[in-house]
Coordinates of N, CA, C and O in Angstrom, one line a residue:
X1 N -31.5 -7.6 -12.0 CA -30.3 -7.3 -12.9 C -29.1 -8.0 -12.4 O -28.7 -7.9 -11.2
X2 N -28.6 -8.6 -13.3 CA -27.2 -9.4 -12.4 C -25.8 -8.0 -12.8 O -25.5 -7.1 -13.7
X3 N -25.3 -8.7 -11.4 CA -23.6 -7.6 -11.5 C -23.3 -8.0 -12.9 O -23.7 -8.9 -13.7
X4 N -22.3 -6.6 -13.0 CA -21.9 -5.8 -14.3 C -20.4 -5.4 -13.5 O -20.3 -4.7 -12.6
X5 N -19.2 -6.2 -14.2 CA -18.2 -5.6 -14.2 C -17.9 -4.3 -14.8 O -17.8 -4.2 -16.1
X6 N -17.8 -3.4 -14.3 CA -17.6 -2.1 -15.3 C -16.2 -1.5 -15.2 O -15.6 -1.9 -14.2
X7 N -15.5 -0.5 -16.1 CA -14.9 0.3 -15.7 C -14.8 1.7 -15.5 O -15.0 2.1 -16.7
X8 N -14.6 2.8 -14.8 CA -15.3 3.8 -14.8 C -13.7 4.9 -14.9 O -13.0 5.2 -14.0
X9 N -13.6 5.3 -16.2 CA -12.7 6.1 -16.5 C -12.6 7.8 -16.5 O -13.3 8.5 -17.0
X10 N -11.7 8.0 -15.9 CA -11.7 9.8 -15.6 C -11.0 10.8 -16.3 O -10.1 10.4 -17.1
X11 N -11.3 12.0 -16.1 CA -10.3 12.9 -17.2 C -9.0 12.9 -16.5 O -8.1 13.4 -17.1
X12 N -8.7 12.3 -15.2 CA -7.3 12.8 -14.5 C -6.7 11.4 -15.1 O -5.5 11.2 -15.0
X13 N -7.3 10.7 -15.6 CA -6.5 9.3 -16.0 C -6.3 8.0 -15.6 O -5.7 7.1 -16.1
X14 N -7.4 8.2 -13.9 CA -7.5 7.0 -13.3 C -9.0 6.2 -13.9 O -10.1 6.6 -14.4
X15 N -8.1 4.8 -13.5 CA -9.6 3.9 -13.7 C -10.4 3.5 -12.4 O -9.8 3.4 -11.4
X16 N -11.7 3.3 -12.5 CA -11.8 2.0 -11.4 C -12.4 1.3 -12.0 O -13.0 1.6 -13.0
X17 N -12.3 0.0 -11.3 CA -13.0 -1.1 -11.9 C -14.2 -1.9 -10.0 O -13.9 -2.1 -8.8
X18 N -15.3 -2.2 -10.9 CA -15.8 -2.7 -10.2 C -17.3 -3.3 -10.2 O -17.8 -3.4 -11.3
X19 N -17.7 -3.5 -9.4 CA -19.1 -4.4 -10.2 C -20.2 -3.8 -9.4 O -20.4 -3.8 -8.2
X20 N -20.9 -3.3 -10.6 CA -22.5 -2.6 -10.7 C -23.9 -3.4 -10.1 O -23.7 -4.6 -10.4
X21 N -24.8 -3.3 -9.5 CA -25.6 -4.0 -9.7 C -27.0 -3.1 -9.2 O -26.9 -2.9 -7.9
X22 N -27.6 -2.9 -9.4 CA -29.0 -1.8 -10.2 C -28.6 -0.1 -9.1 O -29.1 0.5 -8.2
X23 N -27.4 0.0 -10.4 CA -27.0 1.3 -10.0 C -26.2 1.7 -8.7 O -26.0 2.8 -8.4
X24 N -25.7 0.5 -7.9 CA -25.0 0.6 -6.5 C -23.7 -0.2 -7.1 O -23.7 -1.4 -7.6
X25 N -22.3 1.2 -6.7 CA -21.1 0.2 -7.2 C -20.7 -0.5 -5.4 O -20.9 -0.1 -4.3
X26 N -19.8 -2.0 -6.1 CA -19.4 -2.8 -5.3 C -18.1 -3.3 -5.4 O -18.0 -3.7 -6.5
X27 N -16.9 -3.6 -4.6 CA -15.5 -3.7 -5.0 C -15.2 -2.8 -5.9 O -15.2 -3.0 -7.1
X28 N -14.9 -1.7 -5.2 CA -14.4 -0.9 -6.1 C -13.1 -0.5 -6.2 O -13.1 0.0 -5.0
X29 N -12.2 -0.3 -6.6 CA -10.9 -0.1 -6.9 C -9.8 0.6 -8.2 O -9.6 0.2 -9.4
X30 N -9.4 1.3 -7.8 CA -8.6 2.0 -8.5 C -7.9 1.0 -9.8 O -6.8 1.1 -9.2
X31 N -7.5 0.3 -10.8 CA -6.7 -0.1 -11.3 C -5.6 0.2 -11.7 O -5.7 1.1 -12.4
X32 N -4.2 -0.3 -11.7 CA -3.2 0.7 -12.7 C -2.5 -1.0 -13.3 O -2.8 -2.2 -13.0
X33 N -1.5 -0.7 -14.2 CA -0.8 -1.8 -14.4 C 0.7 -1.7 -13.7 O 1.2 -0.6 -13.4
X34 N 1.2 -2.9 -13.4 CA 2.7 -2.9 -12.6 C 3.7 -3.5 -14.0 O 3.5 -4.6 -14.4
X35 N 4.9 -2.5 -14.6 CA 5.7 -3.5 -15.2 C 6.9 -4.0 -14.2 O 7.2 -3.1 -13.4
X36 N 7.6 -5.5 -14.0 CA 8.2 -5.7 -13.1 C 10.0 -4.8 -14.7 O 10.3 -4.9 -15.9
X37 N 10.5 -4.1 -13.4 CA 11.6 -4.1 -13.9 C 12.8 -4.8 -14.6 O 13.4 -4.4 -15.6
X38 N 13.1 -5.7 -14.1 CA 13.9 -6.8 -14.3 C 13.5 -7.7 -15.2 O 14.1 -8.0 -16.2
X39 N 12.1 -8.3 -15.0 CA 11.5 -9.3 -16.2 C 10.8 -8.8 -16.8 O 10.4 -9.5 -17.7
X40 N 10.2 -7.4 -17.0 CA 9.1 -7.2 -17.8 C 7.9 -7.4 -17.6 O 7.2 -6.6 -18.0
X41 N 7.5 -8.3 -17.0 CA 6.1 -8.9 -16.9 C 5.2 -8.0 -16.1 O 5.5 -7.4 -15.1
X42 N 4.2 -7.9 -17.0 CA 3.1 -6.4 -16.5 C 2.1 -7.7 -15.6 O 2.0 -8.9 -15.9
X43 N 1.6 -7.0 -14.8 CA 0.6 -7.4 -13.7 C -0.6 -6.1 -13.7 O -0.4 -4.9 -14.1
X44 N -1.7 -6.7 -13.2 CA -2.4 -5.5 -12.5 C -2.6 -5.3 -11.4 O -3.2 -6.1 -10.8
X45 N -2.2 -3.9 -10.6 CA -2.5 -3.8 -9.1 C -3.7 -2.7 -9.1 O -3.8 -1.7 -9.8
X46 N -4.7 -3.2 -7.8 CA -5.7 -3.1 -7.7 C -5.7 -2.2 -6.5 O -5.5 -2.8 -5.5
X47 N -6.0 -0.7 -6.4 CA -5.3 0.0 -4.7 C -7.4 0.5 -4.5 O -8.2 0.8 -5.3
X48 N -7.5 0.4 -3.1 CA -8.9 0.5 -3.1 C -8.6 2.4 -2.9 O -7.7 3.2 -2.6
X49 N -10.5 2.1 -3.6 CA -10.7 3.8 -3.5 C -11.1 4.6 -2.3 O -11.0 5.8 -2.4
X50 N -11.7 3.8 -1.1 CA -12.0 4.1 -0.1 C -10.8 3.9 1.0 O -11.2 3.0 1.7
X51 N -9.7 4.4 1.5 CA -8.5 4.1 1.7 C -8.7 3.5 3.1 O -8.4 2.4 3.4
X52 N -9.2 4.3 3.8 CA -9.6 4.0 5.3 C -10.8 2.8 5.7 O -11.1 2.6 6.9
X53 N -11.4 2.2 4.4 CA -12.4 1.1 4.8 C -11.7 0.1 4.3 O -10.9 -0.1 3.3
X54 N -12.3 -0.7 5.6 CA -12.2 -2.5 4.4 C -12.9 -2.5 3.8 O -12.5 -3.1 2.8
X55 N -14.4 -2.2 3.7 CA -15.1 -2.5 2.9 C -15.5 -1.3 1.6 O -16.0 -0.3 1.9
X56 N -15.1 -1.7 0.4 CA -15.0 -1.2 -1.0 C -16.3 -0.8 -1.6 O -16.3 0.1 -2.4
X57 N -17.8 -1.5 -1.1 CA -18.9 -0.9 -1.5 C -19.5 0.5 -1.3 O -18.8 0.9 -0.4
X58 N -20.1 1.1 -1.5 CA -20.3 2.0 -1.8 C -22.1 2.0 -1.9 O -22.8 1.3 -2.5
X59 N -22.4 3.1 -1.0 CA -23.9 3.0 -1.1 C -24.3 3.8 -2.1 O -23.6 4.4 -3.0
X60 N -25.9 3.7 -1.7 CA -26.6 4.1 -3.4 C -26.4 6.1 -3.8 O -26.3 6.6 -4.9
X61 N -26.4 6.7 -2.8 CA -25.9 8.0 -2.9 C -24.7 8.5 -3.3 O -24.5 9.6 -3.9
X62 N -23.5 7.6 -2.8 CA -22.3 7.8 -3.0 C -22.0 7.1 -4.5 O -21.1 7.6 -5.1
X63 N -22.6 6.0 -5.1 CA -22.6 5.4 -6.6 C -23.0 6.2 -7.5 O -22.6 6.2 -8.7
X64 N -23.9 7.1 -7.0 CA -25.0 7.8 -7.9 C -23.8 9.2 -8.1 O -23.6 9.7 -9.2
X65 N -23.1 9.7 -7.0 CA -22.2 11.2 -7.1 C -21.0 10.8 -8.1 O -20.3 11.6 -8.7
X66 N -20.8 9.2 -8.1 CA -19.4 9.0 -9.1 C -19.8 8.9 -10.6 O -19.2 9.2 -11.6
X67 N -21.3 8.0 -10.4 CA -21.4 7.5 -12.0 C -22.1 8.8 -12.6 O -22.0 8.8 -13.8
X68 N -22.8 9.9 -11.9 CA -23.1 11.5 -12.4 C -22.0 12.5 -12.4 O -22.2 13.7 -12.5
X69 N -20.9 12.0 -12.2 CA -19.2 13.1 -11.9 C -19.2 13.3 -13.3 O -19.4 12.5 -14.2
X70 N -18.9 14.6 -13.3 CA -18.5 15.4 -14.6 C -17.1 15.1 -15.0 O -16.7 15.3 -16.1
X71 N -16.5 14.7 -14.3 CA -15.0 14.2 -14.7 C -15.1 12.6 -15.2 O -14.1 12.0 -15.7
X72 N -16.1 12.3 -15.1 CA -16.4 10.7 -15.8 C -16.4 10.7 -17.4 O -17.3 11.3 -18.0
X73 N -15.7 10.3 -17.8 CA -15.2 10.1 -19.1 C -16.2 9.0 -19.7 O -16.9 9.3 -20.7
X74 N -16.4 7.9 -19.2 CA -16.6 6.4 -19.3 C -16.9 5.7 -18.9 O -16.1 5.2 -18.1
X75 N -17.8 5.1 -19.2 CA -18.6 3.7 -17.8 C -18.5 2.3 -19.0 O -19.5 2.2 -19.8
X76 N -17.4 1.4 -19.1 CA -17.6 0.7 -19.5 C -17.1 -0.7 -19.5 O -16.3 -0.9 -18.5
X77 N -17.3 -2.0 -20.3 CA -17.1 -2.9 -20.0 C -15.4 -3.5 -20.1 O -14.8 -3.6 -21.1
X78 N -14.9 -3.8 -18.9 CA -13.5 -4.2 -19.7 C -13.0 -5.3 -20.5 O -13.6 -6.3 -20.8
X79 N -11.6 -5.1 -20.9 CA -11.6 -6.6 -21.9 C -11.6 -7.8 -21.1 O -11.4 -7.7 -19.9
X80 N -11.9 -8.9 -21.6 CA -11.8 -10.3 -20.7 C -11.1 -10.6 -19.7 O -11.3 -11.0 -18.5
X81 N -9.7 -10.2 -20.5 CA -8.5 -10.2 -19.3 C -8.7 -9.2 -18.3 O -8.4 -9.7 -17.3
X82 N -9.0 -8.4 -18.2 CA -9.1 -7.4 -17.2 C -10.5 -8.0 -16.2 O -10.6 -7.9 -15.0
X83 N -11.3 -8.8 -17.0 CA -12.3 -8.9 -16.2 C -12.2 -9.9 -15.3 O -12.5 -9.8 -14.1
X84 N -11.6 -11.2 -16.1 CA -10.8 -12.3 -15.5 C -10.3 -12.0 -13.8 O -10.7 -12.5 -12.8
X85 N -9.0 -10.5 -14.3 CA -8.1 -10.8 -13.4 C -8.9 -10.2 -12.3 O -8.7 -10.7 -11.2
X86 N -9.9 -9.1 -12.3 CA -10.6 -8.9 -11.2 C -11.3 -9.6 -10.8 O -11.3 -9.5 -9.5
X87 N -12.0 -10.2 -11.2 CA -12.8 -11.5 -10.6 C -11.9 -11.9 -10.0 O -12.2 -11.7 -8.9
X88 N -10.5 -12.7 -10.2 CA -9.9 -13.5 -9.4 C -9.4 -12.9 -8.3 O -9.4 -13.5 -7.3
X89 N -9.0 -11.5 -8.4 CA -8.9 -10.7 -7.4 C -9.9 -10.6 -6.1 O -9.6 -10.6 -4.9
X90 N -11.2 -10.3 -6.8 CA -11.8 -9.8 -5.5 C -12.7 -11.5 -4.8 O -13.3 -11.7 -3.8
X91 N -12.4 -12.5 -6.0 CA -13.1 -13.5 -4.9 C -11.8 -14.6 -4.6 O -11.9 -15.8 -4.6
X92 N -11.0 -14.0 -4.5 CA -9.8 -14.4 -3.2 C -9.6 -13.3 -2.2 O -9.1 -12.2 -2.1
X93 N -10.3 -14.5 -1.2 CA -10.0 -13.1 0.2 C -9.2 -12.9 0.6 O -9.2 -12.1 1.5
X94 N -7.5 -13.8 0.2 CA -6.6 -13.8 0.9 C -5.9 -12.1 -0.2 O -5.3 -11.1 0.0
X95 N -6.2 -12.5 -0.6 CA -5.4 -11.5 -2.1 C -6.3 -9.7 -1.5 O -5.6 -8.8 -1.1
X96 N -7.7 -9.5 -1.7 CA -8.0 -8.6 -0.7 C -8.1 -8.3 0.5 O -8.7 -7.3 0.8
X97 N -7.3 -9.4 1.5 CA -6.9 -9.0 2.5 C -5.6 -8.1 2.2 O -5.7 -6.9 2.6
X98 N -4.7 -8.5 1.7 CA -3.3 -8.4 1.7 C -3.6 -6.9 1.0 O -2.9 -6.0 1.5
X99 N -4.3 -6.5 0.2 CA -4.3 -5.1 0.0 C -4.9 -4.3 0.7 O -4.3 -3.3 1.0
X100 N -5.7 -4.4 1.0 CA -6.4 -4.0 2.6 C -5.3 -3.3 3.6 O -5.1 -2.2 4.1
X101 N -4.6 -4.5 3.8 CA -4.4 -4.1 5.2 C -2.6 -3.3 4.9 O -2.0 -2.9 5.8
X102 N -2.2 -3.2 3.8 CA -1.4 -2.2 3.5 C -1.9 -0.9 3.6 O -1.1 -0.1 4.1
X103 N -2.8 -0.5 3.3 CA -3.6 1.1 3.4 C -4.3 1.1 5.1 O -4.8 2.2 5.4
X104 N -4.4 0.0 6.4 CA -5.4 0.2 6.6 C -4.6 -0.4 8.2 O -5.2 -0.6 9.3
X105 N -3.1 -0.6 7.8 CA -2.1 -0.7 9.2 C -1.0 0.0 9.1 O -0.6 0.3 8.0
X106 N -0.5 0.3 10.0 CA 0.5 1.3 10.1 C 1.9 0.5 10.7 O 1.9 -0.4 11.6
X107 N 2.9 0.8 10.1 CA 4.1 -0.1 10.2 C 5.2 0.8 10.1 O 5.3 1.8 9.3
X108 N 6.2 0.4 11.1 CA 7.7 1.1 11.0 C 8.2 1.0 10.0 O 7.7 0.4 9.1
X109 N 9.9 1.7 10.0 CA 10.3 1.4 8.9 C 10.9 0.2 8.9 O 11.0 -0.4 9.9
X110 N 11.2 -0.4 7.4 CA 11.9 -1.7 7.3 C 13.0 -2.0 7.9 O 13.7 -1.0 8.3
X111 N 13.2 -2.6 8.1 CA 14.8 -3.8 8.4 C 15.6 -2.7 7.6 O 16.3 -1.8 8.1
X112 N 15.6 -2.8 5.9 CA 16.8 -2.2 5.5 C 17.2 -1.2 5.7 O 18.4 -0.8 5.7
X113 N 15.9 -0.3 5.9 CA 16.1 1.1 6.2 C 17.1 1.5 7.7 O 18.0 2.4 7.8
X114 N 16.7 0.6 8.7 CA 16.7 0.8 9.8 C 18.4 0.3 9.6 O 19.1 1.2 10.1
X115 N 19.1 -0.9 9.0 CA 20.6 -1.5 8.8 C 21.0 -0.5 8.3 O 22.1 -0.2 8.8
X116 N 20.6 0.1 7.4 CA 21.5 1.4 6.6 C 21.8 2.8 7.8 O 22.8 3.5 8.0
X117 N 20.5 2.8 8.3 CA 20.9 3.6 9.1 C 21.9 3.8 10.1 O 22.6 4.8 10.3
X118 N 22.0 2.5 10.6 CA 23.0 2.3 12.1 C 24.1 2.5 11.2 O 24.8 3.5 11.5
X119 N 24.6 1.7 9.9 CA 25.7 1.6 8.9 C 25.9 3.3 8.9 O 27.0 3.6 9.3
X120 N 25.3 4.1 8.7 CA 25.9 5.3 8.4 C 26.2 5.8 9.5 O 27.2 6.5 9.6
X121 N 25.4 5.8 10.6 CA 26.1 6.2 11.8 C 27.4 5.9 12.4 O 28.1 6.8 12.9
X122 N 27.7 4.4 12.3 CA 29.0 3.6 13.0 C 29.9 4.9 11.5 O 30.5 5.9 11.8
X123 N 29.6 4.5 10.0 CA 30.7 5.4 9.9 C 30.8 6.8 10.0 O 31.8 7.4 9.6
X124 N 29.9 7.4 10.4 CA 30.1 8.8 11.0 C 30.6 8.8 12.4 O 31.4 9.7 12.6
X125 N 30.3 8.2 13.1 CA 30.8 8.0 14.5 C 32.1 7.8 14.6 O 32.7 8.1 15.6
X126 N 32.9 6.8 13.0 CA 34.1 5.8 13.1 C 35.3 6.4 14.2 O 35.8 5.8 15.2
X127 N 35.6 7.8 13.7 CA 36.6 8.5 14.9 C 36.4 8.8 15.9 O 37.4 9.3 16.5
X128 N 34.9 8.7 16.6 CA 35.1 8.9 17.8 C 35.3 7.2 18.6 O 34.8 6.2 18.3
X129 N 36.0 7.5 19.5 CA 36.2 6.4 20.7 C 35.1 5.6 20.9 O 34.0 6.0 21.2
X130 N 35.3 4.3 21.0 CA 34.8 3.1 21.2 C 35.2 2.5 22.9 O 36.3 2.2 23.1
X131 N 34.1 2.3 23.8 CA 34.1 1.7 24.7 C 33.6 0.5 24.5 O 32.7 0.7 23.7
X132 N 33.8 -0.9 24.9 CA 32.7 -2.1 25.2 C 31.7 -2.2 26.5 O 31.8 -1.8 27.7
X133 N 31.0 -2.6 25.8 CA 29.3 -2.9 26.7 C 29.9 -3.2 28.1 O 30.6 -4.1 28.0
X134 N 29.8 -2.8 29.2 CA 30.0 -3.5 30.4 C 28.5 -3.7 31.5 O 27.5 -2.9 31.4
X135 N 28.5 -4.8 32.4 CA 27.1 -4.8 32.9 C 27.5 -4.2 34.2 O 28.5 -4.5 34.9
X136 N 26.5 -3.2 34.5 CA 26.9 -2.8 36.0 C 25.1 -3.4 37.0 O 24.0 -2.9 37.0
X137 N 25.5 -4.3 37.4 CA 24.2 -4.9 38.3 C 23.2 -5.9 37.1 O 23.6 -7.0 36.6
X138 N 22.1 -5.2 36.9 CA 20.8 -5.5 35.5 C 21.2 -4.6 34.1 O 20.7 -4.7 33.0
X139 N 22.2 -3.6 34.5 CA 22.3 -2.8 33.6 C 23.3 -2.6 32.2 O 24.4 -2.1 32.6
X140 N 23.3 -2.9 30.9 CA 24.1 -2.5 30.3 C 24.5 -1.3 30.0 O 23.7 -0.5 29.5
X141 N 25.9 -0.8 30.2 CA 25.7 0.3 29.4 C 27.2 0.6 28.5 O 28.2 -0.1 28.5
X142 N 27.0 1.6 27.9 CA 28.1 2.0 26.9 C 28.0 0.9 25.4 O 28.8 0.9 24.5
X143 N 26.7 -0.1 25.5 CA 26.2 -0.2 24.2 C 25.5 0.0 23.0 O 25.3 -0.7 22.0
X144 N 25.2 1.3 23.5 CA 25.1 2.3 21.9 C 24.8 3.2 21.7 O 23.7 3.8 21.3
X145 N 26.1 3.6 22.1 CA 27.1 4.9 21.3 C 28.3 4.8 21.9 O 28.7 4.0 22.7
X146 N 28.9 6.5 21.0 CA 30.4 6.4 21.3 C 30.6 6.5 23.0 O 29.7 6.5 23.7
X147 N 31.8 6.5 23.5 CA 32.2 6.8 25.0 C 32.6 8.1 25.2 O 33.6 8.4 24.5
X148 N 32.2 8.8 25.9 CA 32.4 9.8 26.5 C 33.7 10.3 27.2 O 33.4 11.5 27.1
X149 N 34.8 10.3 27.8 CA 35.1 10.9 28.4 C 34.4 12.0 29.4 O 34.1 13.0 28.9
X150 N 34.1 11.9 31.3 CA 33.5 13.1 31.6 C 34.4 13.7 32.0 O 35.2 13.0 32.5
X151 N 34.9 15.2 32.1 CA 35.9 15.9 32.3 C 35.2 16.8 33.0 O 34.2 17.5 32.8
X152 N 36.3 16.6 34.3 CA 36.0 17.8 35.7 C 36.1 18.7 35.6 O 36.7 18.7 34.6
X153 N 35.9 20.2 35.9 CA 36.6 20.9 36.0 C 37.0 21.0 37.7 O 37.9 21.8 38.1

């Protein structure tokens, strides 16, 4: 039996799409569409359904519990374009790496997050007193935060 792109639609409203072959699904993934705000231009993004694996297949027990799910609406074929764009998806490995390894590495917060933050600090801080950095030995200090005054009693 040769692979079968299919798509396999649910009562909660998600799809996946992915390719069949004698009853064991393979690349499997969630579908949704992206509209870009600004230009409009709809895309499809592809988020896998196994979040914690790289690998998307799916053995014959666990194929058999989705395509017999009572919440399965639909097992069927998608339109060309749909089928197209998954094909080109899943046989570029650069393109399923890159989604991969969003669900599957753990990363700080951004640059911007992290610039807004200092930004709101310096202006909540703005009235308290400002010292400059001085080096005592290897050591900088008094570069970041306000200055203290220590008071004796």
């Amino acid at each position: 039996m040769e692979n079968e792109i299919k798509c396999l639609s649910f009562l909660n409203g998600e799809t996946i799409i992915c390719t069949i072959k004698d009853g064991v699904i393979f690349n499997a993934f969630k579908i949704d569409t992206y509209t870009d705000k600004e230009s409009k231009e709809r895309s499809f993004i592809f988020i896998p359904i196994l979040k914690c694996k790289y690998d998307q297949n799916l053995n014959t027990e666990e194929s058999k519990n989705i395509l017999n799910n009572n919440n399965l609406i639909s097992c069927y074929e998608p339109a060309n374009t749909v089928k197209s764009a998954y094909k080109y998806f899943i046989e570029t490995e650069q393109f399923v790496g890159q989604v991969m390894m969003k669900y599957l590495r753990e990363c700080g917060p951004s640059k911007e997050w992290v610039d807004n933050l200092n930004k709101e600090l310096e202006e909540a801080n703005a009235h308290l007193p400002k010292k400059k950095p001085f080096s005592d030995g290897n050591i900088i200090k008094g570069a970041f935060g306000p200055h203290f005054e220590v008071i004796e009693e």
